[in-house]
mmCIF file of C-alpha atoms and ligand atoms in Angstrom:
data_model
loop_
_atom_site.group_PDB
_atom_site.id
_atom_site.type_symbol
_atom_site.label_atom_id
_atom_site.label_comp_id
_atom_site.label_asym_id
_atom_site.label_seq_id
_atom_site.Cartn_x
_atom_site.Cartn_y
_atom_site.Cartn_z
ATOM 1 C CA MET A 79 -91.140 -131.238 -79.803
ATOM 2 C CA GLN A 80 -91.505 -134.077 -82.909
ATOM 3 C CA ASN A 81 -93.449 -137.312 -81.658
ATOM 4 C CA TYR A 82 -91.338 -140.209 -83.063
ATOM 5 C CA SER A 83 -92.789 -143.253 -84.204
ATOM 6 C CA PHE A 84 -90.754 -146.816 -83.640
ATOM 7 C CA SER A 85 -90.552 -149.016 -86.649
ATOM 8 C CA GLY A 86 -92.900 -152.410 -85.075
ATOM 9 C CA LYS A 87 -89.138 -154.388 -86.268
ATOM 10 C CA PHE A 88 -87.166 -152.103 -83.835
ATOM 11 C CA ILE A 89 -90.161 -152.647 -81.441
ATOM 12 C CA ASP A 90 -89.377 -156.497 -81.735
ATOM 13 C CA LYS A 91 -85.843 -155.972 -81.650
ATOM 14 C CA LEU A 92 -85.824 -153.729 -78.319
ATOM 15 C CA LYS A 93 -88.399 -156.037 -76.458
ATOM 16 C CA SER A 94 -86.083 -158.881 -77.265
ATOM 17 C CA ALA A 95 -82.370 -157.295 -76.725
ATOM 18 C CA ARG A 96 -80.228 -157.583 -73.205
ATOM 19 C CA LYS A 97 -77.266 -156.553 -74.820
ATOM 20 C CA ILE A 98 -77.060 -152.393 -75.818
ATOM 21 C CA VAL A 99 -74.418 -150.402 -77.259
ATOM 22 C CA PHE A 100 -74.502 -146.841 -77.903
ATOM 23 C CA PHE A 101 -71.741 -145.309 -79.998
ATOM 24 C CA THR A 102 -71.911 -141.509 -79.526
ATOM 25 C CA GLY A 103 -70.058 -138.479 -81.172
ATOM 26 C CA ALA A 104 -69.653 -134.969 -80.986
ATOM 27 C CA GLY A 105 -73.665 -134.382 -82.035
ATOM 28 C CA ILE A 106 -74.775 -135.891 -78.889
ATOM 29 C CA SER A 107 -73.708 -133.290 -76.609
ATOM 30 C CA ALA A 108 -74.273 -130.227 -79.747
ATOM 31 C CA GLU A 109 -77.579 -130.226 -77.303
ATOM 32 C CA SER A 110 -75.023 -129.292 -74.457
ATOM 33 C CA GLY A 111 -73.672 -126.168 -75.900
ATOM 34 C CA ILE A 112 -70.172 -128.503 -76.856
ATOM 35 C CA PRO A 113 -69.296 -127.214 -81.055
ATOM 36 C CA THR A 114 -69.571 -130.306 -83.283
ATOM 37 C CA PHE A 115 -66.496 -130.418 -85.154
ATOM 38 C CA ARG A 116 -68.071 -130.858 -88.682
ATOM 39 C CA GLY A 117 -70.446 -129.141 -90.968
ATOM 40 C CA THR A 118 -70.928 -125.394 -90.967
ATOM 41 C CA ASN A 119 -70.474 -124.501 -87.605
ATOM 42 C CA GLY A 120 -67.641 -126.581 -87.425
ATOM 43 C CA ILE A 121 -64.216 -126.082 -84.880
ATOM 44 C CA TRP A 122 -62.298 -128.200 -88.348
ATOM 45 C CA ASN A 123 -64.346 -125.294 -90.609
ATOM 46 C CA LYS A 124 -63.089 -122.866 -88.754
ATOM 47 C CA MET A 125 -59.918 -124.244 -87.468
ATOM 48 C CA LYS A 126 -56.724 -126.449 -89.165
ATOM 49 C CA PRO A 127 -57.003 -130.040 -86.508
ATOM 50 C CA GLU A 128 -53.362 -130.316 -87.998
ATOM 51 C CA GLU A 129 -52.188 -127.077 -86.174
ATOM 52 C CA LEU A 130 -53.735 -127.932 -82.948
ATOM 53 C CA ALA A 131 -54.593 -131.627 -82.376
ATOM 54 C CA SER A 132 -50.619 -133.602 -83.354
ATOM 55 C CA PHE A 133 -47.827 -134.074 -82.147
ATOM 56 C CA SER A 134 -45.880 -132.255 -83.749
ATOM 57 C CA ALA A 135 -47.926 -129.158 -83.471
ATOM 58 C CA PHE A 136 -47.041 -129.598 -79.688
ATOM 59 C CA ILE A 137 -43.857 -130.448 -79.716
ATOM 60 C CA LYS A 138 -43.355 -126.405 -81.951
ATOM 61 C CA ASN A 139 -45.802 -124.930 -79.629
ATOM 62 C CA PRO A 140 -46.772 -126.832 -76.923
ATOM 63 C CA LYS A 141 -48.887 -123.137 -75.350
ATOM 64 C CA LEU A 142 -50.861 -122.467 -78.494
ATOM 65 C CA VAL A 143 -52.560 -126.384 -78.092
ATOM 66 C CA TRP A 144 -52.336 -126.750 -74.484
ATOM 67 C CA ASP A 145 -54.719 -122.745 -74.909
ATOM 68 C CA TRP A 146 -56.294 -124.291 -77.029
ATOM 69 C CA TYR A 147 -57.161 -127.844 -75.054
ATOM 70 C CA GLN A 148 -57.556 -125.183 -71.658
ATOM 71 C CA TYR A 149 -59.673 -123.072 -74.062
ATOM 72 C CA ARG A 150 -62.164 -126.787 -75.008
ATOM 73 C CA ARG A 151 -62.131 -127.490 -71.241
ATOM 74 C CA ASP A 152 -63.757 -124.559 -70.405
ATOM 75 C CA ILE A 153 -66.264 -124.802 -72.246
ATOM 76 C CA VAL A 154 -66.687 -128.335 -70.829
ATOM 77 C CA HIS A 155 -66.434 -127.180 -67.137
ATOM 78 C CA LYS A 156 -69.257 -125.143 -68.408
ATOM 79 C CA THR A 157 -72.080 -127.452 -69.610
ATOM 80 C CA GLN A 158 -74.101 -130.298 -68.590
ATOM 81 C CA PRO A 159 -75.124 -133.750 -69.868
ATOM 82 C CA ASN A 160 -78.452 -132.888 -71.688
ATOM 83 C CA PRO A 161 -81.285 -135.404 -72.170
ATOM 84 C CA GLY A 162 -79.895 -137.774 -74.485
ATOM 85 C CA HIS A 163 -76.976 -138.199 -71.917
ATOM 86 C CA PHE A 164 -78.912 -138.876 -68.970
ATOM 87 C CA ALA A 165 -81.574 -141.295 -71.020
ATOM 88 C CA ILE A 166 -78.844 -143.629 -72.191
ATOM 89 C CA ALA A 167 -77.557 -143.645 -68.471
ATOM 90 C CA GLU A 168 -81.162 -144.234 -67.302
ATOM 91 C CA LEU A 169 -81.810 -147.110 -69.965
ATOM 92 C CA GLU A 170 -78.863 -148.763 -68.154
ATOM 93 C CA ASN A 171 -81.646 -150.042 -65.874
ATOM 94 C CA TYR A 172 -83.664 -151.643 -68.655
ATOM 95 C CA PHE A 173 -80.962 -154.041 -70.458
ATOM 96 C CA ASN A 174 -78.757 -156.782 -68.823
ATOM 97 C CA GLN A 175 -75.555 -154.789 -70.193
ATOM 98 C CA VAL A 176 -75.231 -151.352 -71.953
ATOM 99 C CA THR A 177 -72.439 -150.046 -72.964
ATOM 100 C CA VAL A 178 -71.072 -146.243 -73.879
ATOM 101 C CA VAL A 179 -68.678 -146.402 -77.294
ATOM 102 C CA THR A 180 -67.424 -142.847 -77.347
ATOM 103 C CA GLN A 181 -65.345 -140.413 -79.366
ATOM 104 C CA ASN A 182 -66.122 -137.277 -77.266
ATOM 105 C CA VAL A 183 -63.404 -136.373 -74.985
ATOM 106 C CA ASP A 184 -65.880 -134.141 -72.925
ATOM 107 C CA ASN A 185 -66.400 -136.509 -70.264
ATOM 108 C CA LEU A 186 -70.577 -135.920 -70.140
ATOM 109 C CA HIS A 187 -71.724 -140.128 -70.458
ATOM 110 C CA ARG A 188 -69.811 -140.253 -67.106
ATOM 111 C CA ARG A 189 -71.389 -137.250 -65.722
ATOM 112 C CA ALA A 190 -74.885 -138.105 -66.520
ATOM 113 C CA GLY A 191 -74.150 -141.506 -64.687
ATOM 114 C CA SER A 192 -73.123 -144.079 -67.530
ATOM 115 C CA LYS A 193 -70.774 -146.667 -65.501
ATOM 116 C CA THR A 194 -69.209 -148.553 -68.159
ATOM 117 C CA VAL A 195 -68.234 -145.618 -70.541
ATOM 118 C CA TYR A 196 -64.697 -146.947 -73.518
ATOM 119 C CA GLU A 197 -63.490 -143.235 -74.773
ATOM 120 C CA LEU A 198 -61.712 -143.767 -77.651
ATOM 121 C CA HIS A 199 -60.309 -140.198 -78.121
ATOM 122 C CA GLY A 200 -59.379 -139.823 -74.640
ATOM 123 C CA ASN A 201 -61.159 -137.798 -71.966
ATOM 124 C CA ILE A 202 -60.194 -133.729 -71.656
ATOM 125 C CA GLU A 203 -59.332 -134.005 -68.529
ATOM 126 C CA LYS A 204 -57.049 -136.835 -68.056
ATOM 127 C CA ASN A 205 -52.683 -135.513 -69.230
ATOM 128 C CA TYR A 206 -49.836 -137.060 -69.147
ATOM 129 C CA CYS A 207 -46.071 -136.364 -68.619
ATOM 130 C CA ILE A 208 -44.451 -137.759 -72.608
ATOM 131 C CA ASP A 209 -41.646 -138.188 -70.916
ATOM 132 C CA CYS A 210 -41.890 -139.940 -67.825
ATOM 133 C CA ARG A 211 -46.260 -140.854 -68.147
ATOM 134 C CA LYS A 212 -47.053 -139.658 -65.028
ATOM 135 C CA ARG A 213 -50.776 -138.980 -65.113
ATOM 136 C CA TYR A 214 -52.025 -135.279 -64.099
ATOM 137 C CA ASP A 215 -55.926 -136.901 -64.087
ATOM 138 C CA PHE A 216 -58.663 -133.960 -63.049
ATOM 139 C CA ILE A 217 -55.543 -131.208 -62.075
ATOM 140 C CA ASN A 218 -56.949 -127.424 -63.597
ATOM 141 C CA PHE A 219 -53.652 -126.043 -64.906
ATOM 142 C CA GLN A 220 -56.059 -123.134 -65.437
ATOM 143 C CA ASP A 221 -53.008 -120.681 -64.272
ATOM 144 C CA SER A 222 -50.360 -122.081 -65.861
ATOM 145 C CA PRO A 223 -48.243 -119.040 -67.383
ATOM 146 C CA SER A 224 -46.595 -121.301 -69.887
ATOM 147 C CA SER A 225 -47.578 -124.614 -71.216
ATOM 148 C CA PRO A 226 -47.023 -126.898 -67.816
ATOM 149 C CA LYS A 227 -44.219 -129.234 -67.209
ATOM 150 C CA CYS A 228 -43.624 -132.272 -65.210
ATOM 151 C CA GLU A 229 -41.886 -132.951 -61.746
ATOM 152 C CA CYS A 230 -39.509 -134.681 -63.996
ATOM 153 C CA GLY A 231 -38.951 -131.515 -66.439
ATOM 154 C CA GLY A 232 -41.655 -133.209 -69.448
ATOM 155 C CA LEU A 233 -44.126 -131.618 -71.237
ATOM 156 C CA ILE A 234 -47.531 -132.352 -70.128
ATOM 157 C CA ARG A 235 -49.518 -132.969 -72.724
ATOM 158 C CA PRO A 236 -53.787 -134.256 -72.600
ATOM 159 C CA ASP A 237 -54.491 -137.645 -72.591
ATOM 160 C CA ILE A 238 -56.504 -136.976 -76.584
ATOM 161 C CA VAL A 239 -56.211 -139.348 -79.377
ATOM 162 C CA TRP A 240 -54.332 -136.491 -81.890
ATOM 163 C CA PHE A 241 -53.952 -136.896 -85.398
ATOM 164 C CA GLY A 242 -51.813 -139.607 -86.625
ATOM 165 C CA GLU A 243 -52.400 -141.450 -83.104
ATOM 166 C CA MET A 244 -52.956 -145.184 -82.204
ATOM 167 C CA LEU A 245 -56.416 -145.141 -80.253
ATOM 168 C CA PRO A 246 -55.966 -146.251 -76.648
ATOM 169 C CA ASP A 247 -55.750 -150.675 -77.661
ATOM 170 C CA ASP A 248 -57.776 -151.229 -74.203
ATOM 171 C CA GLN A 249 -60.682 -148.743 -75.512
ATOM 172 C CA TYR A 250 -60.173 -149.626 -79.109
ATOM 173 C CA SER A 251 -60.309 -153.556 -77.595
ATOM 174 C CA ALA A 252 -63.207 -153.835 -75.282
ATOM 175 C CA SER A 253 -65.405 -151.507 -77.681
ATOM 176 C CA GLU A 254 -64.727 -153.994 -80.373
ATOM 177 C CA LYS A 255 -65.919 -157.085 -78.626
ATOM 178 C CA THR A 256 -69.010 -154.907 -77.460
ATOM 179 C CA ALA A 257 -70.120 -154.050 -80.908
ATOM 180 C CA ALA A 258 -69.500 -158.464 -81.774
ATOM 181 C CA ASP A 259 -71.639 -159.221 -78.874
ATOM 182 C CA CYS A 260 -74.640 -157.167 -78.835
ATOM 183 C CA ASP A 261 -78.489 -157.019 -79.603
ATOM 184 C CA ILE A 262 -78.923 -153.381 -80.990
ATOM 185 C CA LEU A 263 -75.992 -151.136 -81.345
ATOM 186 C CA PHE A 264 -77.112 -147.507 -81.603
ATOM 187 C CA SER A 265 -74.973 -144.834 -83.924
ATOM 188 C CA ILE A 266 -75.870 -141.195 -82.210
ATOM 189 C CA GLY A 267 -74.554 -138.330 -83.700
ATOM 190 C CA THR A 268 -71.433 -139.177 -85.337
ATOM 191 C CA SER A 269 -70.510 -138.535 -88.365
ATOM 192 C CA ALA A 270 -68.860 -141.580 -88.443
ATOM 193 C CA VAL A 271 -65.978 -140.945 -91.341
ATOM 194 C CA VAL A 272 -62.983 -141.243 -88.121
ATOM 195 C CA PHE A 273 -61.884 -145.209 -88.651
ATOM 196 C CA PRO A 274 -60.999 -146.774 -86.866
ATOM 197 C CA ALA A 275 -63.899 -145.470 -85.184
ATOM 198 C CA ALA A 276 -65.888 -145.294 -87.228
ATOM 199 C CA TYR A 277 -65.062 -148.900 -88.045
ATOM 200 C CA ILE A 278 -67.669 -149.802 -84.413
ATOM 201 C CA PRO A 279 -71.051 -149.316 -85.847
ATOM 202 C CA LEU A 280 -69.809 -151.441 -89.465
ATOM 203 C CA ILE A 281 -68.529 -154.323 -86.603
ATOM 204 C CA ALA A 282 -72.145 -154.697 -85.335
ATOM 205 C CA LYS A 283 -73.451 -154.539 -88.818
ATOM 206 C CA ASN A 284 -70.464 -157.314 -89.952
ATOM 207 C CA ASN A 285 -72.005 -159.462 -87.083
ATOM 208 C CA ARG A 286 -75.586 -159.275 -87.982
ATOM 209 C CA LYS A 287 -76.782 -157.493 -85.360
ATOM 210 C CA TYR A 288 -79.535 -154.092 -85.454
ATOM 211 C CA VAL A 289 -78.009 -151.392 -85.859
ATOM 212 C CA VAL A 290 -80.383 -147.587 -85.478
ATOM 213 C CA GLU A 291 -78.894 -144.569 -86.662
ATOM 214 C CA ILE A 292 -80.195 -141.085 -85.148
ATOM 215 C CA ASN A 293 -78.712 -138.198 -86.028
ATOM 216 C CA LEU A 294 -79.807 -134.953 -87.965
ATOM 217 C CA GLU A 295 -78.710 -136.131 -91.229
ATOM 218 C CA HIS A 296 -77.547 -138.822 -93.469
ATOM 219 C CA THR A 297 -74.363 -140.208 -92.616
ATOM 220 C CA ASP A 298 -71.956 -143.004 -94.846
ATOM 221 C CA LEU A 299 -73.523 -145.470 -91.964
ATOM 222 C CA SER A 300 -77.239 -144.590 -92.975
ATOM 223 C CA TYR A 301 -77.470 -146.684 -96.039
ATOM 224 C CA LYS A 302 -75.821 -149.991 -93.878
ATOM 225 C CA ALA A 303 -78.360 -148.987 -91.137
ATOM 226 C CA ASP A 304 -81.535 -150.912 -90.053
ATOM 227 C CA GLU A 305 -83.268 -147.900 -89.092
ATOM 228 C CA PHE A 306 -82.538 -144.609 -89.305
ATOM 229 C CA ILE A 307 -83.526 -142.080 -87.014
ATOM 230 C CA SER A 308 -84.221 -138.627 -87.633
ATOM 231 C CA GLY A 309 -83.231 -136.093 -84.907
ATOM 232 C CA LYS A 310 -81.840 -134.719 -82.358
ATOM 233 C CA SER A 311 -80.121 -137.426 -80.126
ATOM 234 C CA GLY A 312 -82.070 -135.229 -76.257
ATOM 235 C CA ASP A 313 -85.330 -135.163 -77.987
ATOM 236 C CA VAL A 314 -85.022 -138.875 -79.797
ATOM 237 C CA LEU A 315 -83.410 -140.683 -76.662
ATOM 238 C CA PRO A 316 -85.933 -139.901 -73.630
ATOM 239 C CA GLN A 317 -88.465 -140.729 -76.132
ATOM 240 C CA LEU A 318 -86.636 -144.227 -76.605
ATOM 241 C CA LEU A 319 -86.139 -144.950 -72.940
ATOM 242 C CA GLN A 320 -90.365 -144.041 -72.476
ATOM 243 C CA LEU A 321 -90.868 -146.546 -75.542
ATOM 244 C CA VAL A 322 -88.146 -149.024 -72.769
ATOM 245 C CA LYS A 323 -90.383 -147.824 -69.701
ATOM 246 C CA GLU A 324 -93.788 -149.159 -71.613
ATOM 247 C CA LEU A 325 -92.482 -152.341 -72.943
ATOM 248 C CA LYS A 326 -91.371 -153.657 -69.716
ATOM 249 C CA ASN A 327 -94.389 -152.902 -67.975
ATOM 250 C CA GLN A 328 -96.520 -154.915 -70.818
ATOM 251 C CA ASN A 329 -93.547 -156.842 -69.772
ATOM 252 C CA VAL A 330 -94.761 -157.319 -66.211
ATOM 253 C CA GLN A 331 -98.296 -157.424 -66.694
ATOM 254 C CA ASN A 332 -98.420 -160.527 -69.184
HETATM 255 P P1 OAD B 281 -68.586 -134.861 -85.924
HETATM 256 O O1 OAD B 281 -68.503 -133.253 -86.379
HETATM 257 O O2 OAD B 281 -67.601 -135.486 -87.402
HETATM 258 O O3 OAD B 281 -70.685 -135.188 -86.542
HETATM 259 C C1 OAD B 281 -71.077 -134.897 -85.762
HETATM 260 C C2 OAD B 281 -72.526 -135.765 -86.190
HETATM 261 O O4 OAD B 281 -73.617 -135.033 -85.474
HETATM 262 C C3 OAD B 281 -72.852 -135.236 -87.366
HETATM 263 O O5 OAD B 281 -73.555 -136.174 -88.505
HETATM 264 C C4 OAD B 281 -74.181 -134.139 -87.359
HETATM 265 O O6 OAD B 281 -75.133 -134.277 -88.310
HETATM 266 C C5 OAD B 281 -74.881 -135.138 -86.036
HETATM 267 N N1 OAD B 281 -75.615 -133.895 -84.687
HETATM 268 C C6 OAD B 281 -75.538 -132.993 -84.882
HETATM 269 N N2 OAD B 281 -76.234 -132.456 -83.653
HETATM 270 C C7 OAD B 281 -76.695 -133.375 -83.292
HETATM 271 C C8 OAD B 281 -78.144 -133.978 -82.324
HETATM 272 N N3 OAD B 281 -78.254 -132.893 -81.282
HETATM 273 N N4 OAD B 281 -78.654 -135.260 -82.478
HETATM 274 C C9 OAD B 281 -78.101 -135.987 -83.022
HETATM 275 N N5 OAD B 281 -76.732 -135.741 -83.793
HETATM 276 C C10 OAD B 281 -76.933 -134.467 -84.111
HETATM 277 O O7 OAD B 281 -68.675 -135.119 -85.345
HETATM 278 P P2 OAD B 281 -67.712 -137.424 -84.390
HETATM 279 O O8 OAD B 281 -68.375 -137.835 -85.796
HETATM 280 O O9 OAD B 281 -67.869 -137.324 -83.438
HETATM 281 O O10 OAD B 281 -61.341 -136.654 -83.458
HETATM 282 O O11 OAD B 281 -65.885 -136.663 -85.209
HETATM 283 C C11 OAD B 281 -65.251 -137.612 -84.826
HETATM 284 C C12 OAD B 281 -64.175 -136.792 -84.808
HETATM 285 O O12 OAD B 281 -63.718 -136.553 -85.586
HETATM 286 C C13 OAD B 281 -63.884 -136.719 -83.193
HETATM 287 O O13 OAD B 281 -64.127 -137.459 -81.504
HETATM 288 C C14 OAD B 281 -62.719 -135.882 -83.390
HETATM 289 C C15 OAD B 281 -62.635 -135.279 -84.678
HETATM 290 O O14 OAD B 281 -61.537 -134.992 -85.343
HETATM 291 C C16 OAD B 281 -60.554 -136.191 -82.414
HETATM 292 O O15 OAD B 281 -60.416 -135.576 -81.770
HETATM 293 C C17 OAD B 281 -59.347 -137.159 -82.380
#
């Protein structure tokens, strides 16, 4: 594994930082075995989003859409959080406030132990009735011969933000607030092209916060970020955790 060197400016920022935001995308879960959306092996390279991830597609063919989410849910259930997720959760011990703002629906940040997680695009473990809004969270509908129905007769849909839909207002406004008020925002494993989620790192930047990007490749955000770290989040984040532990130790000794 590569050893990452962190800039002096970044280390100084880390020393004084109290509030940290981790803005994450599909790349952070790639090392857990969950495919990303874009790039050569990306999901949207093989499937058409408008046929699977839209309300009109669901109404047209609920079973097709349901099966697709069941397939993705099965993948998620077979995976575990990776060292990147665990490092973020452990970093909570070293700062006053650590917030995860994620575009991922895989629930892996929570499974890794992160406590404050804003989910901008929903959560694949959660569902609700499109008619009466009754919730059906963490229920396995695996053996359902057709798309599952609510006791009221309405169709049950995954609680995922589909194309053309609004983001959950409470999650988005809390994310905006925390981005505007943090000391350092890390943008990790996201192509940063899907708005409004991709405004979150820009809000931090516009409020003169320190923005650090961790990605395998450059994105539209890279030229605005204060720091770009090229590497796998599952390698970089444990080394960041190690650095933070050393800095806190030095503080105690001084
Ligand atoms: P993308 O698939 O667009 O981007 C994944 C990013 O992760 C790319 O920039 C990769 O270079 C990077 N990457 C891959 N593996 C990595 C690793 N091990 N370490 C670090 N970086 C890595 O995924 P998102 O940006 O999350 O929306 O996509 C945003 C939204 O588009 C998703 O939430 C989804 C999709 O349509 C909805 O479903 C509403």
